[in-house]
Amino acid sequence: MRTAMYLDANATEPLRPEARAAVLAAMEATGNPSSVHAAGRRARRILEDSREALAARFGGRPGDLVFTSGGTEADALAIRGLGAGRRLIVGATEHDAVRAAADGADVLPVDARGVADLTALAALLDGGPPALVCLMLANNETGTIQPVAEAAALCRRHGALLHVDAVQAAGRVATSLAALGPHSLAVSSHKLGGPMGAGALLLAPEVSTVAPLIAGGGQERGRRGGTPPLPAIAGFAAAAVAAGEVADLAPLRDAIEAVATACGAIMCGGDAPRLANTTCLALPGVRADAQVIALDLDGIAVSAGAACSSGKVTASHVLAAMGLGALAGQAIRVSLPWNATTAHVAAFARTYPRMAERLRQALAPRAA
Ligand code: PLP
């Protein structure tokens, strides 16, 4: 079935033309960047040019950027590599990529808007053993932006390390390791319009010798073994440069929210500072998966909670942490892609009210 309107950018962004061109060019380059001959040196040039572009884009030094297979591996490398021997503290609304790697961590609560409670963080850090704290820059389900710069300053005062998952923030809001001040930053190619298969962990200079998850032939200065996927990395760098710092999709998102709230939907986390492309809309009494399926049948692609968990019918841990109770199982995420236009809004406006009406009727108690 053809999807007419793609409104699930937080699952993956459409490929940017600049990224496609860079992928194709890199695929023509025969050579392993570790080889010493001319072909290897040409491949190495592509790798190092990409590294320089990405490090400049995200506020770090090229030598402190470790290529990974994506955001999940970058998060795991930070947590396992920097967290060894430290107490782990993880934001309540972190992605499963972080939660799974930080099993058994203390949980940092959020308020009703999904914003981390820094007073609680200070209390958790007070007096305890040295910690690694994980706090995402922007949430994948609600778009909520966390006070990362403040958290970084707090962590540094307490001798703690801060890892920031910037997978959803990169290319949408200002994302700079140097400006925000954490010890590491995870980014992912396919979330900013590059190909799948590449990501990066950018490290602060004082922690740049992180222990590897995957040992091997000494690639990435011994921090990540394995031949790097050159086409994906070249496309990643091209996408990051093309994406720029900020995506201004707020007028389109606001129009979508106006359509949904007129039908009785409740915005989750709408009062928080948040990404301009993301909205989380709960329709009271109607299961999220039913909404996703009904919209899909009408050619609109959205998701219920995180993409990685959209096959499961479980309430979102993000919305549950925000105290949304039953609504946590009744919310869909609409996330506008970088190339969204008013046509996306028009398609949503044609479809959403019909879906809401139909599903409510289906749920209404029948007359005897
Ligand atoms: N972190 C966040 C906030 C995400 O939204 C995702 C993917 O949805 C990831 C990490 C994992 O990234 P990747 O798909 O590149 O492994």
mmCIF file of C-alpha atoms and ligand atoms in Angstrom:
data_model
loop_
_atom_site.group_PDB
_atom_site.id
_atom_site.type_symbol
_atom_site.label_atom_id
_atom_site.label_comp_id
_atom_site.label_asym_id
_atom_site.label_seq_id
_atom_site.Cartn_x
_atom_site.Cartn_y
_atom_site.Cartn_z
ATOM 1 C CA MET A 1 0.000 0.000 0.000
ATOM 2 C CA ARG A 2 1.278 3.478 -0.853
ATOM 3 C CA THR A 3 1.699 5.972 1.992
ATOM 4 C CA ALA A 4 0.471 9.303 0.712
ATOM 5 C CA MET A 5 1.633 11.489 3.586
ATOM 6 C CA TYR A 6 4.605 10.714 5.758
ATOM 7 C CA LEU A 7 4.265 12.268 9.211
ATOM 8 C CA ASP A 8 6.648 9.981 11.094
ATOM 9 C CA ALA A 9 9.966 11.812 10.755
ATOM 10 C CA ASN A 10 11.038 10.965 14.295
ATOM 11 C CA ALA A 11 11.064 7.293 13.280
ATOM 12 C CA THR A 12 13.259 8.177 10.325
ATOM 13 C CA GLU A 13 13.602 11.269 8.127
ATOM 14 C CA PRO A 14 13.301 11.079 4.343
ATOM 15 C CA LEU A 15 16.722 10.964 2.667
ATOM 16 C CA ARG A 16 18.020 14.422 1.741
ATOM 17 C CA PRO A 17 19.209 14.829 -1.868
ATOM 18 C CA GLU A 18 22.624 16.026 -0.650
ATOM 19 C CA ALA A 19 22.966 12.809 1.348
ATOM 20 C CA ARG A 20 21.942 10.624 -1.591
ATOM 21 C CA ALA A 21 24.578 12.291 -3.796
ATOM 22 C CA ALA A 22 27.280 11.809 -1.152
ATOM 23 C CA VAL A 23 26.327 8.138 -0.625
ATOM 24 C CA LEU A 24 26.501 7.414 -4.353
ATOM 25 C CA ALA A 25 29.843 9.198 -4.730
ATOM 26 C CA ALA A 26 31.329 7.280 -1.784
ATOM 27 C CA MET A 27 30.065 3.983 -3.204
ATOM 28 C CA GLU A 28 32.182 4.593 -6.279
ATOM 29 C CA ALA A 29 35.310 4.892 -4.148
ATOM 30 C CA THR A 30 36.933 1.468 -3.971
ATOM 31 C CA GLY A 31 39.253 1.249 -1.027
ATOM 32 C CA ASN A 32 39.383 0.565 2.680
ATOM 33 C CA PRO A 33 40.288 3.638 4.743
ATOM 34 C CA SER A 34 42.805 1.505 6.662
ATOM 35 C CA SER A 35 44.783 0.578 3.519
ATOM 36 C CA VAL A 36 47.983 2.448 2.829
ATOM 37 C CA HIS A 37 47.764 2.538 -0.991
ATOM 38 C CA ALA A 38 46.253 5.379 -3.017
ATOM 39 C CA ALA A 39 42.758 3.839 -3.099
ATOM 40 C CA GLY A 40 42.848 3.446 0.676
ATOM 41 C CA ARG A 41 44.050 7.006 1.096
ATOM 42 C CA ARG A 42 41.157 8.273 -1.047
ATOM 43 C CA ALA A 43 38.701 6.344 1.147
ATOM 44 C CA ARG A 44 40.442 7.708 4.255
ATOM 45 C CA ARG A 45 39.989 11.243 2.893
ATOM 46 C CA ILE A 46 36.213 10.716 2.601
ATOM 47 C CA LEU A 47 36.130 9.357 6.145
ATOM 48 C CA GLU A 48 38.162 12.187 7.638
ATOM 49 C CA ASP A 49 36.355 14.919 5.674
ATOM 50 C CA SER A 50 33.067 13.528 7.002
ATOM 51 C CA ARG A 51 34.446 13.400 10.526
ATOM 52 C CA GLU A 52 35.610 17.016 10.308
ATOM 53 C CA ALA A 53 32.257 18.220 8.947
ATOM 54 C CA LEU A 54 30.321 16.417 11.687
ATOM 55 C CA ALA A 55 32.633 17.513 14.502
ATOM 56 C CA ALA A 56 32.371 21.133 13.337
ATOM 57 C CA ARG A 57 28.606 20.818 13.041
ATOM 58 C CA PHE A 58 28.209 19.441 16.574
ATOM 59 C CA GLY A 59 30.780 21.509 18.425
ATOM 60 C CA GLY A 60 33.644 19.081 19.007
ATOM 61 C CA ARG A 61 37.090 18.114 17.794
ATOM 62 C CA PRO A 62 37.381 15.655 14.880
ATOM 63 C CA GLY A 63 39.640 13.360 16.915
ATOM 64 C CA ASP A 64 36.963 13.119 19.597
ATOM 65 C CA LEU A 65 34.261 11.845 17.237
ATOM 66 C CA VAL A 66 33.733 8.070 17.115
ATOM 67 C CA PHE A 67 31.659 6.668 14.254
ATOM 68 C CA THR A 68 29.085 4.030 15.228
ATOM 69 C CA SER A 69 26.287 2.150 13.477
ATOM 70 C CA GLY A 70 23.669 4.626 14.737
ATOM 71 C CA GLY A 71 22.197 6.296 17.797
ATOM 72 C CA THR A 72 21.631 3.103 19.777
ATOM 73 C CA GLU A 73 25.285 2.099 19.572
ATOM 74 C CA ALA A 74 26.460 5.645 20.339
ATOM 75 C CA ASP A 75 24.322 5.661 23.499
ATOM 76 C CA ALA A 76 25.571 2.217 24.524
ATOM 77 C CA LEU A 77 29.204 3.201 23.907
ATOM 78 C CA ALA A 78 28.811 6.263 26.116
ATOM 79 C CA ILE A 79 27.049 4.401 28.902
ATOM 80 C CA ARG A 80 29.264 1.307 28.954
ATOM 81 C CA GLY A 81 32.437 3.200 28.102
ATOM 82 C CA LEU A 82 32.054 6.213 30.392
ATOM 83 C CA GLY A 83 29.774 4.667 32.997
ATOM 84 C CA ALA A 84 31.994 1.775 34.051
ATOM 85 C CA GLY A 85 32.433 1.967 37.849
ATOM 86 C CA ARG A 86 29.994 4.872 38.128
ATOM 87 C CA ARG A 87 26.488 5.091 39.472
ATOM 88 C CA LEU A 88 24.003 5.566 36.608
ATOM 89 C CA ILE A 89 21.218 8.157 36.700
ATOM 90 C CA VAL A 90 18.820 8.185 33.754
ATOM 91 C CA GLY A 91 16.012 10.585 32.835
ATOM 92 C CA ALA A 92 12.553 9.017 33.136
ATOM 93 C CA THR A 93 11.695 9.765 29.506
ATOM 94 C CA GLU A 94 14.923 8.540 27.879
ATOM 95 C CA HIS A 95 14.778 6.369 24.773
ATOM 96 C CA ASP A 96 15.002 2.600 25.174
ATOM 97 C CA ALA A 97 18.478 2.783 23.608
ATOM 98 C CA VAL A 98 19.603 4.466 26.840
ATOM 99 C CA ARG A 99 17.322 2.630 29.256
ATOM 100 C CA ALA A 100 18.418 -0.786 28.032
ATOM 101 C CA ALA A 101 22.119 0.075 28.293
ATOM 102 C CA ALA A 102 21.654 1.607 31.747
ATOM 103 C CA ASP A 103 19.748 -1.229 33.357
ATOM 104 C CA GLY A 104 19.316 -0.719 37.112
ATOM 105 C CA ALA A 105 19.967 3.030 36.973
ATOM 106 C CA ASP A 106 18.400 5.541 39.348
ATOM 107 C CA VAL A 107 15.584 7.398 37.598
ATOM 108 C CA LEU A 108 15.514 11.180 37.315
ATOM 109 C CA PRO A 109 11.844 12.269 37.413
ATOM 110 C CA VAL A 110 10.179 14.720 35.018
ATOM 111 C CA ASP A 111 7.333 17.177 35.591
ATOM 112 C CA ALA A 112 3.930 17.063 33.868
ATOM 113 C CA ARG A 113 5.448 18.710 30.765
ATOM 114 C CA GLY A 114 8.145 16.036 30.548
ATOM 115 C CA VAL A 115 10.939 18.381 31.683
ATOM 116 C CA ALA A 116 13.592 16.862 33.972
ATOM 117 C CA ASP A 117 13.534 17.976 37.593
ATOM 118 C CA LEU A 118 16.975 19.463 38.244
ATOM 119 C CA THR A 119 16.319 19.861 41.971
ATOM 120 C CA ALA A 120 15.824 16.109 42.077
ATOM 121 C CA LEU A 121 19.040 15.697 40.066
ATOM 122 C CA ALA A 122 20.976 17.786 42.575
ATOM 123 C CA ALA A 123 19.569 15.651 45.404
ATOM 124 C CA LEU A 124 20.525 12.428 43.571
ATOM 125 C CA LEU A 125 24.040 13.718 42.956
ATOM 126 C CA ASP A 126 24.576 15.002 46.504
ATOM 127 C CA GLY A 127 26.878 12.817 48.495
ATOM 128 C CA GLY A 128 26.607 9.722 46.277
ATOM 129 C CA PRO A 129 29.481 8.016 44.473
ATOM 130 C CA PRO A 130 30.592 9.545 41.117
ATOM 131 C CA ALA A 131 27.786 9.227 38.600
ATOM 132 C CA LEU A 132 27.109 9.121 34.880
ATOM 133 C CA VAL A 133 23.868 10.972 34.139
ATOM 134 C CA CYS A 134 21.940 10.448 30.872
ATOM 135 C CA LEU A 135 19.618 13.225 29.769
ATOM 136 C CA MET A 136 18.341 13.545 26.207
ATOM 137 C CA LEU A 137 18.297 16.898 24.428
ATOM 138 C CA ALA A 138 14.882 16.374 22.793
ATOM 139 C CA ASN A 139 12.352 13.648 23.404
ATOM 140 C CA ASN A 140 11.368 11.390 20.516
ATOM 141 C CA GLU A 141 7.676 11.134 21.491
ATOM 142 C CA THR A 142 6.779 14.636 22.668
ATOM 143 C CA GLY A 143 9.650 16.775 21.348
ATOM 144 C CA THR A 144 10.231 18.155 24.864
ATOM 145 C CA ILE A 145 13.621 19.874 25.117
ATOM 146 C CA GLN A 146 15.551 19.231 28.310
ATOM 147 C CA PRO A 147 17.621 21.828 30.215
ATOM 148 C CA VAL A 148 20.852 20.142 29.195
ATOM 149 C CA ALA A 149 23.198 23.103 29.683
ATOM 150 C CA GLU A 150 21.976 23.534 33.281
ATOM 151 C CA ALA A 151 22.226 19.789 33.895
ATOM 152 C CA ALA A 152 25.790 19.779 32.505
ATOM 153 C CA ALA A 153 26.851 22.572 34.858
ATOM 154 C CA LEU A 154 25.249 20.750 37.791
ATOM 155 C CA CYS A 155 26.950 17.472 36.901
ATOM 156 C CA ARG A 156 30.334 19.145 36.554
ATOM 157 C CA ARG A 157 29.948 20.770 39.994
ATOM 158 C CA HIS A 158 29.302 17.312 41.473
ATOM 159 C CA GLY A 159 32.109 15.541 39.613
ATOM 160 C CA ALA A 160 29.553 13.607 37.558
ATOM 161 C CA LEU A 161 29.657 12.924 33.813
ATOM 162 C CA LEU A 162 26.715 13.818 31.559
ATOM 163 C CA HIS A 163 25.809 11.889 28.394
ATOM 164 C CA VAL A 164 23.319 13.570 26.073
ATOM 165 C CA ASP A 165 21.276 11.644 23.517
ATOM 166 C CA ALA A 166 20.858 14.311 20.809
ATOM 167 C CA VAL A 167 19.449 11.899 18.228
ATOM 168 C CA GLN A 168 16.137 13.763 17.802
ATOM 169 C CA ALA A 169 17.534 17.228 18.423
ATOM 170 C CA ALA A 170 20.293 17.250 15.797
ATOM 171 C CA GLY A 171 19.241 19.272 12.767
ATOM 172 C CA ARG A 172 16.166 20.589 14.562
ATOM 173 C CA VAL A 173 17.528 22.698 17.442
ATOM 174 C CA ALA A 174 20.995 24.046 18.220
ATOM 175 C CA THR A 175 23.075 20.998 19.143
ATOM 176 C CA SER A 176 26.644 21.679 20.224
ATOM 177 C CA LEU A 177 28.793 19.736 22.662
ATOM 178 C CA ALA A 178 30.908 22.823 23.349
ATOM 179 C CA ALA A 179 27.954 25.146 23.901
ATOM 180 C CA LEU A 180 25.878 22.748 26.016
ATOM 181 C CA GLY A 181 28.773 21.373 28.048
ATOM 182 C CA PRO A 182 28.075 17.639 28.506
ATOM 183 C CA HIS A 183 30.803 14.981 28.295
ATOM 184 C CA SER A 184 29.317 13.141 25.311
ATOM 185 C CA LEU A 185 26.694 13.589 22.628
ATOM 186 C CA ALA A 186 25.039 10.847 20.531
ATOM 187 C CA VAL A 187 23.738 11.596 17.024
ATOM 188 C CA SER A 188 22.259 9.418 14.278
ATOM 189 C CA SER A 189 22.379 9.807 10.496
ATOM 190 C CA HIS A 190 18.886 8.632 9.555
ATOM 191 C CA LYS A 191 17.215 10.981 12.043
ATOM 192 C CA LEU A 192 18.476 14.031 10.201
ATOM 193 C CA GLY A 193 17.974 12.947 6.596
ATOM 194 C CA GLY A 194 21.033 10.779 6.066
ATOM 195 C CA PRO A 195 21.045 7.043 5.344
ATOM 196 C CA MET A 196 20.569 4.400 8.015
ATOM 197 C CA GLY A 197 23.693 2.639 9.283
ATOM 198 C CA ALA A 198 25.783 5.478 10.684
ATOM 199 C CA GLY A 199 25.858 7.473 13.883
ATOM 200 C CA ALA A 200 28.447 9.089 16.078
ATOM 201 C CA LEU A 201 29.468 9.661 19.652
ATOM 202 C CA LEU A 202 31.150 13.021 20.114
ATOM 203 C CA LEU A 203 33.282 13.127 23.256
ATOM 204 C CA ALA A 204 34.546 15.998 25.347
ATOM 205 C CA PRO A 205 38.365 16.195 25.276
ATOM 206 C CA GLU A 206 38.734 14.976 28.893
ATOM 207 C CA VAL A 207 36.938 11.649 28.207
ATOM 208 C CA SER A 208 37.974 11.008 24.614
ATOM 209 C CA THR A 209 39.715 7.693 25.329
ATOM 210 C CA VAL A 210 36.437 5.832 25.885
ATOM 211 C CA ALA A 211 36.726 2.020 26.122
ATOM 212 C CA PRO A 212 35.301 0.230 23.047
ATOM 213 C CA LEU A 213 32.153 -1.896 22.923
ATOM 214 C CA ILE A 214 33.565 -3.674 19.886
ATOM 215 C CA ALA A 215 37.274 -4.365 19.777
ATOM 216 C CA GLY A 216 38.881 -5.177 16.456
ATOM 217 C CA GLY A 217 41.423 -3.782 14.071
ATOM 218 C CA GLY A 218 42.063 -0.581 15.985
ATOM 219 C CA GLN A 219 39.751 1.592 13.867
ATOM 220 C CA GLU A 220 38.442 4.841 15.360
ATOM 221 C CA ARG A 221 41.625 5.049 17.454
ATOM 222 C CA GLY A 222 40.749 1.795 19.181
ATOM 223 C CA ARG A 223 37.354 3.064 20.310
ATOM 224 C CA ARG A 224 35.231 1.126 17.776
ATOM 225 C CA GLY A 225 36.518 -1.828 15.802
ATOM 226 C CA GLY A 226 35.329 -2.676 12.289
ATOM 227 C CA THR A 227 35.616 -1.195 8.790
ATOM 228 C CA PRO A 228 33.538 1.978 8.809
ATOM 229 C CA PRO A 229 30.524 2.131 6.410
ATOM 230 C CA LEU A 230 31.926 4.845 4.182
ATOM 231 C CA PRO A 231 28.831 5.580 2.027
ATOM 232 C CA ALA A 232 26.606 5.879 5.107
ATOM 233 C CA ILE A 233 29.135 8.104 6.850
ATOM 234 C CA ALA A 234 29.533 10.372 3.801
ATOM 235 C CA GLY A 235 25.739 10.650 3.555
ATOM 236 C CA PHE A 236 25.513 11.351 7.285
ATOM 237 C CA ALA A 237 27.928 14.283 7.024
ATOM 238 C CA ALA A 238 26.184 15.694 3.941
ATOM 239 C CA ALA A 239 22.801 15.447 5.656
ATOM 240 C CA ALA A 240 24.046 17.122 8.841
ATOM 241 C CA VAL A 241 25.451 20.037 6.863
ATOM 242 C CA ALA A 242 22.281 20.331 4.736
ATOM 243 C CA ALA A 243 20.001 20.136 7.781
ATOM 244 C CA GLY A 244 21.597 23.194 9.337
ATOM 245 C CA GLU A 245 20.945 24.163 12.911
ATOM 246 C CA VAL A 246 17.177 24.664 13.174
ATOM 247 C CA ALA A 247 14.090 23.366 11.348
ATOM 248 C CA ASP A 248 11.265 25.913 11.364
ATOM 249 C CA LEU A 249 8.215 23.725 11.055
ATOM 250 C CA ALA A 250 6.242 25.294 13.920
ATOM 251 C CA PRO A 251 3.504 26.885 11.771
ATOM 252 C CA LEU A 252 2.707 23.518 10.164
ATOM 253 C CA ARG A 253 2.796 21.729 13.521
ATOM 254 C CA ASP A 254 0.514 24.365 15.066
ATOM 255 C CA ALA A 255 -1.982 23.889 12.229
ATOM 256 C CA ILE A 256 -2.008 20.126 12.850
ATOM 257 C CA GLU A 257 -2.567 20.700 16.556
ATOM 258 C CA ALA A 258 -5.470 23.037 15.801
ATOM 259 C CA VAL A 259 -7.174 20.321 13.717
ATOM 260 C CA ALA A 260 -6.683 17.657 16.383
ATOM 261 C CA THR A 261 -7.659 19.723 19.419
ATOM 262 C CA ALA A 262 -10.849 20.844 17.615
ATOM 263 C CA CYS A 263 -11.724 17.121 17.577
ATOM 264 C CA GLY A 264 -11.127 16.787 21.343
ATOM 265 C CA ALA A 265 -7.487 15.667 21.287
ATOM 266 C CA ILE A 266 -5.230 16.617 24.180
ATOM 267 C CA MET A 267 -1.684 17.808 23.522
ATOM 268 C CA CYS A 268 0.875 15.986 25.661
ATOM 269 C CA GLY A 269 3.762 18.163 26.764
ATOM 270 C CA GLY A 270 2.514 21.064 24.680
ATOM 271 C CA ASP A 271 3.563 23.641 27.301
ATOM 272 C CA ALA A 272 7.213 22.641 27.382
ATOM 273 C CA PRO A 273 9.991 24.050 25.214
ATOM 274 C CA ARG A 274 9.871 21.557 22.337
ATOM 275 C CA LEU A 275 10.867 20.599 18.829
ATOM 276 C CA ALA A 276 9.014 22.451 16.096
ATOM 277 C CA ASN A 277 8.313 19.279 14.102
ATOM 278 C CA THR A 278 6.780 17.097 16.820
ATOM 279 C CA THR A 279 3.402 16.888 18.485
ATOM 280 C CA CYS A 280 1.936 14.212 20.714
ATOM 281 C CA LEU A 281 -1.871 14.023 20.577
ATOM 282 C CA ALA A 282 -4.023 11.900 22.868
ATOM 283 C CA LEU A 283 -7.595 11.081 21.917
ATOM 284 C CA PRO A 284 -9.339 10.207 25.194
ATOM 285 C CA GLY A 285 -10.821 6.720 25.199
ATOM 286 C CA VAL A 286 -9.353 5.647 21.840
ATOM 287 C CA ARG A 287 -6.378 3.290 21.770
ATOM 288 C CA ALA A 288 -3.303 4.658 20.069
ATOM 289 C CA ASP A 289 -2.766 1.600 17.872
ATOM 290 C CA ALA A 290 -6.335 1.855 16.532
ATOM 291 C CA GLN A 291 -5.662 5.491 15.581
ATOM 292 C CA VAL A 292 -2.385 4.616 13.874
ATOM 293 C CA ILE A 293 -4.011 1.835 11.843
ATOM 294 C CA ALA A 294 -7.027 3.943 10.866
ATOM 295 C CA LEU A 295 -4.814 6.830 9.743
ATOM 296 C CA ASP A 296 -2.539 4.438 7.849
ATOM 297 C CA LEU A 297 -5.527 3.026 5.943
ATOM 298 C CA ASP A 298 -6.214 6.606 4.851
ATOM 299 C CA GLY A 299 -2.612 7.099 3.739
ATOM 300 C CA ILE A 300 -1.239 9.001 6.736
ATOM 301 C CA ALA A 301 1.842 7.572 8.472
ATOM 302 C CA VAL A 302 2.158 8.426 12.176
ATOM 303 C CA SER A 303 3.210 6.342 15.141
ATOM 304 C CA ALA A 304 2.164 5.433 18.635
ATOM 305 C CA GLY A 305 5.050 6.167 20.953
ATOM 306 C CA ALA A 306 8.550 5.212 19.848
ATOM 307 C CA ALA A 307 8.975 3.522 16.469
ATOM 308 C CA CYS A 308 11.025 0.739 17.994
ATOM 309 C CA SER A 309 8.092 -0.226 20.169
ATOM 310 C CA SER A 310 5.238 0.456 17.759
ATOM 311 C CA GLY A 311 4.732 -3.275 17.224
ATOM 312 C CA LYS A 312 3.808 -3.649 20.903
ATOM 313 C CA VAL A 313 0.576 -2.416 22.434
ATOM 314 C CA THR A 314 2.062 -0.988 25.621
ATOM 315 C CA ALA A 315 1.472 2.466 27.084
ATOM 316 C CA SER A 316 4.297 4.909 26.488
ATOM 317 C CA HIS A 317 6.757 5.081 29.407
ATOM 318 C CA VAL A 318 7.364 8.710 28.444
ATOM 319 C CA LEU A 319 3.733 9.735 28.855
ATOM 320 C CA ALA A 320 3.355 7.563 31.962
ATOM 321 C CA ALA A 321 6.315 9.399 33.548
ATOM 322 C CA MET A 322 4.506 12.676 32.806
ATOM 323 C CA GLY A 323 1.568 11.397 34.882
ATOM 324 C CA LEU A 324 -0.836 11.067 31.961
ATOM 325 C CA GLY A 325 -2.419 7.823 33.239
ATOM 326 C CA ALA A 326 -4.727 6.157 30.707
ATOM 327 C CA LEU A 327 -3.911 8.812 28.092
ATOM 328 C CA ALA A 328 -0.439 7.246 27.865
ATOM 329 C CA GLY A 329 -1.983 4.451 25.781
ATOM 330 C CA GLN A 330 -4.145 6.789 23.705
ATOM 331 C CA ALA A 331 -1.604 9.186 22.197
ATOM 332 C CA ILE A 332 -0.137 9.282 18.722
ATOM 333 C CA ARG A 333 3.027 11.071 17.669
ATOM 334 C CA VAL A 334 2.876 13.252 14.589
ATOM 335 C CA SER A 335 6.347 14.289 13.441
ATOM 336 C CA LEU A 336 6.814 16.462 10.376
ATOM 337 C CA PRO A 337 9.674 15.617 8.012
ATOM 338 C CA TRP A 338 12.205 18.226 6.889
ATOM 339 C CA ASN A 339 10.414 18.526 3.531
ATOM 340 C CA ALA A 340 6.896 18.986 4.964
ATOM 341 C CA THR A 341 4.548 21.446 3.280
ATOM 342 C CA THR A 342 1.000 22.669 3.749
ATOM 343 C CA ALA A 343 -0.054 19.574 1.751
ATOM 344 C CA HIS A 344 0.869 17.468 4.787
ATOM 345 C CA VAL A 345 -1.399 19.591 6.973
ATOM 346 C CA ALA A 346 -4.224 19.465 4.428
ATOM 347 C CA ALA A 347 -4.051 15.654 4.272
ATOM 348 C CA PHE A 348 -4.110 15.457 8.075
ATOM 349 C CA ALA A 349 -7.052 17.885 8.222
ATOM 350 C CA ARG A 350 -9.028 15.702 5.775
ATOM 351 C CA THR A 351 -8.279 12.482 7.602
ATOM 352 C CA TYR A 352 -7.966 13.010 11.359
ATOM 353 C CA PRO A 353 -11.524 14.271 12.082
ATOM 354 C CA ARG A 354 -12.969 11.308 10.118
ATOM 355 C CA MET A 355 -10.772 8.876 12.016
ATOM 356 C CA ALA A 356 -11.701 10.374 15.403
ATOM 357 C CA GLU A 357 -15.409 10.283 14.604
ATOM 358 C CA ARG A 358 -15.323 6.693 13.282
ATOM 359 C CA LEU A 359 -13.358 5.268 16.188
ATOM 360 C CA ARG A 360 -15.467 7.046 18.773
ATOM 361 C CA GLN A 361 -18.625 5.668 17.163
ATOM 362 C CA ALA A 362 -17.131 2.191 17.145
ATOM 363 C CA LEU A 363 -16.443 2.531 20.885
ATOM 364 C CA ALA A 364 -19.796 4.060 21.836
ATOM 365 C CA PRO A 365 -22.117 1.723 23.790
ATOM 366 C CA ARG A 366 -24.847 0.381 21.465
ATOM 367 C CA ALA A 367 -28.530 1.090 22.263
ATOM 368 C CA ALA A 368 -30.366 -2.055 23.411
HETATM 369 N N1 PLP B 1 17.681 7.971 20.854
HETATM 370 C C1 PLP B 1 16.517 8.517 20.493
HETATM 371 C C2 PLP B 1 16.001 9.703 21.252
HETATM 372 C C3 PLP B 1 15.790 7.994 19.423
HETATM 373 O O1 PLP B 1 14.631 8.548 19.080
HETATM 374 C C4 PLP B 1 16.304 6.876 18.736
HETATM 375 C C5 PLP B 1 15.544 6.230 17.648
HETATM 376 O O2 PLP B 1 14.338 6.300 17.591
HETATM 377 C C6 PLP B 1 17.548 6.354 19.141
HETATM 378 C C7 PLP B 1 18.197 6.928 20.199
HETATM 379 C C8 PLP B 1 18.174 5.203 18.423
HETATM 380 O O3 PLP B 1 18.775 5.660 17.218
HETATM 381 P P1 PLP B 1 19.087 4.667 16.015
HETATM 382 O O4 PLP B 1 17.788 4.348 15.353
HETATM 383 O O5 PLP B 1 20.007 5.431 15.120
HETATM 384 O O6 PLP B 1 19.743 3.469 16.594
#
